[in-house]
Short mmCIF file of C-alpha atoms and ligand atoms in Angstrom, two decimals:
data_model
loop_
_atom_site.label_atom_id
_atom_site.label_comp_id
_atom_site.label_asym_id
_atom_site.label_seq_id
_atom_site.Cartn_x
_atom_site.Cartn_y
_atom_site.Cartn_z
CA MET A 22 -6.31 -72.70 96.66
CA SER A 23 -5.07 -75.56 94.91
CA GLU A 24 -1.34 -75.91 93.79
CA HIS A 25 -0.29 -74.66 90.07
CA THR A 26 -0.19 -77.31 88.04
CA THR A 27 3.27 -76.60 86.49
CA SER A 28 4.51 -77.43 82.84
CA VAL A 29 7.04 -79.51 81.50
CA ALA A 30 8.80 -76.39 80.04
CA ASN A 31 8.59 -74.93 84.04
CA GLY A 32 9.37 -71.66 83.12
CA ARG A 33 12.56 -71.87 81.73
CA ARG A 34 14.48 -69.33 79.31
CA PHE A 35 16.69 -69.69 76.34
CA THR A 36 18.47 -66.91 74.60
CA GLY A 37 19.12 -67.28 70.58
CA PHE A 38 18.55 -65.04 68.12
CA VAL A 39 15.44 -64.40 69.50
CA SER A 40 14.92 -64.92 73.31
CA ILE A 41 12.23 -67.47 74.58
CA ARG A 42 10.83 -67.61 77.83
CA GLU A 43 7.75 -69.38 79.48
CA GLN A 44 5.30 -67.47 80.90
CA GLN A 45 4.04 -69.21 84.26
CA HIS A 46 0.67 -68.64 85.71
CA GLN A 47 -0.89 -66.76 82.71
CA GLY A 48 -4.66 -66.82 83.52
CA MET A 49 -6.70 -68.21 80.41
CA ILE A 50 -10.50 -69.23 79.81
CA THR A 51 -11.87 -70.43 76.67
CA LEU A 52 -15.45 -69.08 76.06
CA ARG A 53 -17.14 -70.88 73.32
CA GLY A 54 -20.51 -69.37 72.12
CA ASP A 55 -22.18 -66.86 69.77
CA LEU A 56 -19.66 -64.13 69.59
CA HIS A 57 -22.47 -61.71 67.98
CA SER A 58 -24.92 -62.09 70.92
CA ASP A 59 -25.43 -58.82 72.96
CA ILE A 60 -25.31 -60.93 76.09
CA VAL A 61 -21.91 -62.30 75.41
CA SER A 62 -20.53 -59.13 74.40
CA LYS A 63 -21.93 -57.41 77.35
CA ALA A 64 -20.23 -59.64 79.42
CA ILE A 65 -17.04 -60.12 77.75
CA PHE A 66 -17.00 -56.27 77.99
CA GLU A 67 -17.93 -55.78 81.63
CA ILE A 68 -15.55 -58.70 83.11
CA THR A 69 -12.45 -58.17 80.80
CA GLY A 70 -12.71 -54.26 79.75
CA CYS A 71 -12.19 -55.62 76.10
CA ALA A 72 -14.83 -55.60 73.35
CA VAL A 73 -15.17 -58.64 71.32
CA PRO A 74 -12.46 -58.95 68.72
CA ALA A 75 -13.10 -58.82 64.94
CA GLN A 76 -11.64 -62.04 62.93
CA ARG A 77 -8.40 -63.37 64.06
CA CYS A 78 -7.48 -60.13 66.09
CA VAL A 79 -7.05 -59.32 69.74
CA GLU A 80 -8.45 -56.74 72.03
CA ARG A 81 -6.47 -55.56 75.06
CA ALA A 82 -7.62 -53.43 78.18
CA ASP A 83 -5.44 -52.97 81.11
CA THR A 84 -4.74 -56.46 82.45
CA CYS A 85 -7.02 -58.46 79.95
CA ALA A 86 -6.75 -59.30 76.83
CA VAL A 87 -9.14 -60.96 74.54
CA ALA A 88 -8.50 -63.20 71.51
CA TRP A 89 -10.52 -64.39 68.32
CA MET A 90 -9.90 -68.01 68.38
CA SER A 91 -12.77 -68.95 65.75
CA PRO A 92 -15.96 -67.92 64.85
CA ASP A 93 -17.21 -69.16 67.92
CA GLU A 94 -14.45 -69.26 70.58
CA LEU A 95 -12.47 -66.61 72.29
CA LEU A 96 -9.23 -66.91 74.68
CA ILE A 97 -9.23 -64.77 77.48
CA PHE A 98 -5.88 -63.63 79.07
CA CYS A 99 -6.15 -62.42 82.61
CA PRO A 100 -3.91 -62.30 85.65
CA TYR A 101 -3.76 -65.66 87.44
CA SER A 102 -4.75 -64.47 90.70
CA SER A 103 -7.94 -63.35 89.02
CA VAL A 104 -8.74 -66.12 86.59
CA ALA A 105 -11.55 -68.21 89.18
CA ASN A 106 -13.48 -64.98 89.82
CA LYS A 107 -13.30 -63.84 86.09
CA GLU A 108 -14.54 -67.37 85.23
CA ALA A 109 -17.27 -67.53 87.65
CA ARG A 110 -18.51 -63.99 86.79
CA LEU A 111 -18.31 -65.02 83.14
CA SER A 112 -20.36 -68.29 83.74
CA ARG A 113 -23.13 -66.71 85.41
CA ALA A 114 -23.19 -63.74 82.98
CA VAL A 115 -23.89 -66.20 80.02
CA ALA A 116 -26.10 -68.81 81.79
CA GLU A 117 -28.82 -68.25 79.70
CA GLU A 118 -26.59 -68.13 76.37
CA PHE A 119 -25.69 -70.93 74.54
CA ALA A 120 -22.37 -70.83 75.44
CA THR A 121 -19.88 -72.31 77.69
CA VAL A 122 -16.58 -70.75 79.93
CA VAL A 123 -13.70 -72.80 80.92
CA ASN A 124 -10.53 -71.84 83.00
CA VAL A 125 -7.95 -73.25 80.94
CA SER A 126 -4.83 -71.80 82.71
CA ASP A 127 -3.10 -75.10 83.56
CA ALA A 128 -4.34 -76.85 80.27
CA ARG A 129 -2.30 -74.08 78.01
CA ALA A 130 1.24 -73.27 78.39
CA VAL A 131 2.34 -69.84 77.00
CA PHE A 132 6.00 -68.79 75.31
CA ASP A 133 7.08 -65.29 75.09
CA ILE A 134 9.36 -64.90 71.87
CA SER A 135 11.32 -61.39 71.56
CA GLY A 136 13.48 -60.08 69.17
CA PRO A 137 13.42 -58.65 65.80
CA ALA A 138 13.62 -61.82 64.01
CA TRP A 139 10.77 -63.74 65.59
CA ARG A 140 9.36 -64.44 61.99
CA ASP A 141 12.45 -65.99 61.06
CA ALA A 142 12.41 -68.17 63.77
CA LEU A 143 8.60 -69.23 63.68
CA ALA A 144 8.87 -69.53 60.10
CA LYS A 145 11.21 -73.01 60.51
CA LEU A 146 8.41 -74.43 62.51
CA CYS A 147 5.12 -72.93 60.83
CA PRO A 148 3.44 -73.05 57.36
CA VAL A 149 2.82 -69.38 57.54
CA ASP A 150 3.19 -66.07 55.66
CA PHE A 151 4.43 -64.13 58.81
CA VAL A 152 4.61 -60.81 56.21
CA ALA A 153 0.68 -61.09 56.36
CA LEU A 154 0.41 -61.36 60.22
CA THR A 155 0.66 -58.16 62.18
CA GLU A 156 0.49 -56.69 65.50
CA GLY A 157 -2.46 -57.36 67.23
CA GLU A 158 -3.43 -60.27 65.23
CA ILE A 159 -3.26 -63.89 66.30
CA ARG A 160 -2.96 -66.89 63.89
CA ARG A 161 -3.57 -70.60 64.94
CA THR A 162 -1.60 -72.75 62.87
CA ARG A 163 0.94 -75.81 63.70
CA ALA A 164 4.32 -75.51 65.28
CA ALA A 165 6.10 -78.79 63.89
CA GLN A 166 3.72 -81.50 64.85
CA VAL A 167 1.62 -79.58 67.25
CA ALA A 168 -1.36 -77.12 67.30
CA ALA A 169 -0.03 -73.30 68.28
CA ALA A 170 -1.76 -69.99 68.27
CA ILE A 171 0.43 -67.21 67.75
CA TRP A 172 -0.34 -63.62 68.91
CA VAL A 173 1.74 -60.62 67.62
CA SER A 174 1.73 -58.48 70.64
CA GLY A 175 4.12 -56.12 69.99
CA PRO A 176 6.67 -54.73 67.26
CA GLU A 177 9.23 -57.46 68.31
CA ASP A 178 7.16 -59.42 70.67
CA VAL A 179 5.03 -62.53 69.96
CA ARG A 180 2.91 -65.43 72.33
CA LEU A 181 2.75 -68.48 71.47
CA VAL A 182 -0.17 -70.39 73.19
CA CYS A 183 0.03 -74.35 72.82
CA PHE A 184 -1.26 -77.17 74.65
CA ARG A 185 0.36 -77.38 78.17
CA SER A 186 0.72 -81.90 77.46
CA VAL A 187 3.51 -80.75 74.75
CA SER A 188 5.14 -77.87 76.58
CA GLY A 189 8.19 -79.12 76.92
CA TYR A 190 8.13 -80.43 72.92
CA VAL A 191 7.41 -76.77 72.10
CA PHE A 192 10.03 -75.35 74.27
CA ASP A 193 12.36 -77.59 72.61
CA LEU A 194 11.16 -76.64 69.15
CA LEU A 195 11.74 -73.20 69.96
CA CYS A 196 15.16 -73.51 71.11
CA THR A 197 16.22 -75.30 68.14
CA ALA A 198 14.75 -72.70 65.81
CA ALA A 199 16.31 -70.11 67.74
CA ALA A 200 20.13 -71.59 67.80
CA PRO A 201 22.56 -68.74 67.49
CA GLY A 202 24.06 -68.24 63.57
CA SER A 203 20.97 -69.95 62.58
CA GLU A 204 18.81 -67.29 61.16
CA PRO A 205 17.36 -68.12 57.76
CA ALA A 206 16.89 -64.53 57.44
CA LEU A 207 13.77 -64.88 55.03
CA TYR A 208 12.23 -61.46 56.46
CA GLY A 209 14.62 -58.75 56.46
CA MET B 21 1.39 -77.68 47.15
CA LEU B 22 -2.39 -77.23 47.72
CA LEU B 23 -3.38 -73.84 49.25
CA LEU B 24 -6.98 -73.63 50.92
CA THR B 25 -8.57 -70.58 51.82
CA CYS B 26 -10.80 -71.41 55.02
CA PRO B 27 -13.95 -69.59 54.40
CA CYS B 28 -14.67 -69.80 58.31
CA CYS B 29 -11.44 -67.51 59.36
CA GLY B 30 -10.38 -66.34 55.96
CA ILE B 31 -6.68 -67.84 56.40
CA THR B 32 -5.01 -69.29 53.31
CA ALA B 33 -2.62 -71.82 54.34
CA GLU B 34 -0.87 -74.91 52.78
CA GLU B 35 -2.55 -78.03 53.11
CA THR B 36 -0.77 -79.59 56.20
CA GLU B 37 -2.52 -77.12 58.31
CA PHE B 38 -5.90 -78.76 57.27
CA SER B 39 -7.35 -82.44 57.44
CA PRO B 40 -9.17 -84.09 54.25
CA GLY B 41 -12.62 -85.20 54.98
CA GLY B 42 -13.59 -87.01 51.70
CA GLU B 43 -16.18 -86.57 49.08
CA ALA B 44 -18.41 -83.70 49.39
CA HIS B 45 -22.37 -83.42 49.32
CA LEU B 46 -23.15 -86.92 50.41
CA LYS B 47 -27.08 -87.82 50.95
CA ARG B 48 -27.15 -90.02 53.75
CA TYR B 49 -28.92 -93.52 53.27
CA GLY B 50 -30.21 -94.75 57.25
CA PRO B 51 -32.82 -96.96 58.32
CA GLY B 52 -35.55 -97.74 55.81
CA SER B 53 -33.21 -97.12 52.87
CA THR B 54 -32.16 -100.27 50.15
CA ASP B 55 -29.30 -102.19 50.75
CA ASP B 56 -27.94 -100.77 47.49
CA GLU B 57 -28.59 -97.20 48.63
CA TYR B 58 -26.82 -98.17 52.00
CA GLU B 59 -24.04 -99.72 50.34
CA ALA B 60 -23.61 -96.76 47.72
CA TYR B 61 -23.77 -94.39 50.66
CA MET B 62 -21.36 -95.91 52.98
CA PHE B 63 -18.72 -97.12 50.27
CA GLN B 64 -19.04 -96.05 47.22
CA ARG B 65 -16.84 -92.75 46.71
CA LYS B 66 -16.20 -90.77 43.11
CA ASN B 67 -12.28 -90.62 42.46
CA PRO B 68 -12.17 -88.37 39.59
CA ARG B 69 -8.87 -87.24 37.59
CA GLY B 70 -9.89 -83.43 37.47
CA VAL B 71 -12.66 -81.42 38.83
CA HIS B 72 -13.85 -82.83 42.69
CA PHE B 73 -15.49 -81.65 45.63
CA GLU B 74 -14.41 -82.19 49.03
CA ARG B 75 -14.85 -81.93 52.45
CA TRP B 76 -11.92 -80.39 54.75
CA ARG B 77 -11.50 -79.30 58.01
CA HIS B 78 -9.14 -76.38 59.27
CA SER B 79 -7.63 -78.73 61.83
CA TYR B 80 -4.78 -76.99 63.21
CA GLY B 81 -6.73 -73.35 62.79
CA CYS B 82 -9.93 -72.51 63.45
CA GLY B 83 -11.19 -76.17 63.84
CA LYS B 84 -14.18 -75.72 61.36
CA TRP B 85 -15.11 -77.93 58.24
CA PHE B 86 -15.73 -76.17 55.01
CA LEU B 87 -16.07 -77.40 51.39
CA ALA B 88 -13.69 -77.10 48.41
CA ALA B 89 -13.92 -77.29 44.84
CA ARG B 90 -10.30 -78.17 43.33
CA ASP B 91 -8.75 -80.24 40.46
CA THR B 92 -7.08 -83.48 41.88
CA VAL B 93 -4.40 -83.42 39.05
CA THR B 94 -3.48 -79.76 38.96
CA LEU B 95 -4.38 -79.12 42.24
CA GLU B 96 -5.82 -75.37 41.33
CA VAL B 97 -8.88 -74.56 43.54
CA PHE B 98 -11.80 -73.10 41.99
CA GLY B 99 -13.12 -72.00 45.42
CA THR B 100 -13.86 -72.71 49.10
CA TYR B 101 -17.52 -72.52 50.68
CA PRO B 102 -19.26 -73.17 53.80
CA ALA B 103 -20.08 -76.88 55.33
CA GLN B 104 -23.64 -75.75 55.42
CA THR B 105 -24.05 -76.22 51.74
CA THR B 106 -26.24 -79.23 49.62
CA GLU B 107 -24.73 -78.51 46.40
CA PRO B 108 -21.57 -77.06 44.82
CA PRO B 109 -22.45 -73.11 44.54
CA ALA B 110 -23.96 -71.30 41.18
CA ASP B 111 -20.66 -69.01 41.21
CA ILE B 112 -18.22 -71.84 41.74
CA VAL B 113 -19.93 -74.29 39.00
CA ALA B 114 -19.59 -71.03 36.35
CA ARG B 115 -15.91 -70.61 37.58
CA ILE B 116 -15.22 -74.36 36.56
CA LYS B 117 -17.21 -74.42 33.33
CA LEU B 118 -15.38 -71.14 32.15
CA LYS B 119 -11.91 -73.28 33.04
CA ARG B 120 -12.68 -76.67 32.27
CA PRO B 121 -15.08 -76.42 29.37
CA GLU B 122 -15.16 -80.05 28.86
CA TRP B 123 -16.22 -80.85 32.43
CA GLU B 124 -19.25 -82.54 32.37
CA GLY B 125 -21.17 -80.92 35.38
CA TYR B 126 -21.94 -81.76 39.04
CA ARG B 127 -23.33 -85.37 39.07
ZN1 ZN C 22 -10.21 -71.66 59.44
#
């Protein structure tokens, strides 16, 4: 197996008024195709244990999660060790469909952001009404100048997914936004 | 601030999450058309002060194209609708006529 392509953020951590940590070696697969197709939903269920999520939602099961990214796109989270196997099985399962499956694990970066004030930190970077974003939802938007997807994975936890090529930029952004004492306190 | 609701993912966001795509409902004139038709298709765009129909892309969001009817002066949005629509939908036209009785109508 080839070596992991490391991210500029390189698993760094920062503790401000929220804590930030790059989640290294997260398996991620992008599936594009007809999400209403029975073949696609059956394949997703058999390989991840998850149903096809509703608009802007994330389904979870055991070690996998499936996020709704657009009307024809899903992002599948799974352990890095199983990503090649899952990609191959998914590709085979949807081979006859108008669909594509790609392992994007080394093309994306994932940041775990934890703490009750995560909305205050992200509100500095994203043009989003975070009151309207609840647990189990995912919101694609921008973080300052780059695209980002924000998944509310727990009551005080979010995961931010961005392109790997801008992971250093996003880590620096998040650290600045979370600087101790800089809480805008927009959200009670 | 211009707030748009993407009909493809249901998100309402401000304009920096979107990319403008120019005038909506253009009819393509390609090979076989007259020079005048081709010139109009390529270069001549409406630039109204008031009601306008535009293409937008939810570039930082779901990535999809859609169409929007809005007022270029007040930034009031009358509605957004799928890109696969060849002319303004009747319900949006009716809404505009209610709010802008002086509007001369589409085309
Ligand atoms: Zn959208």
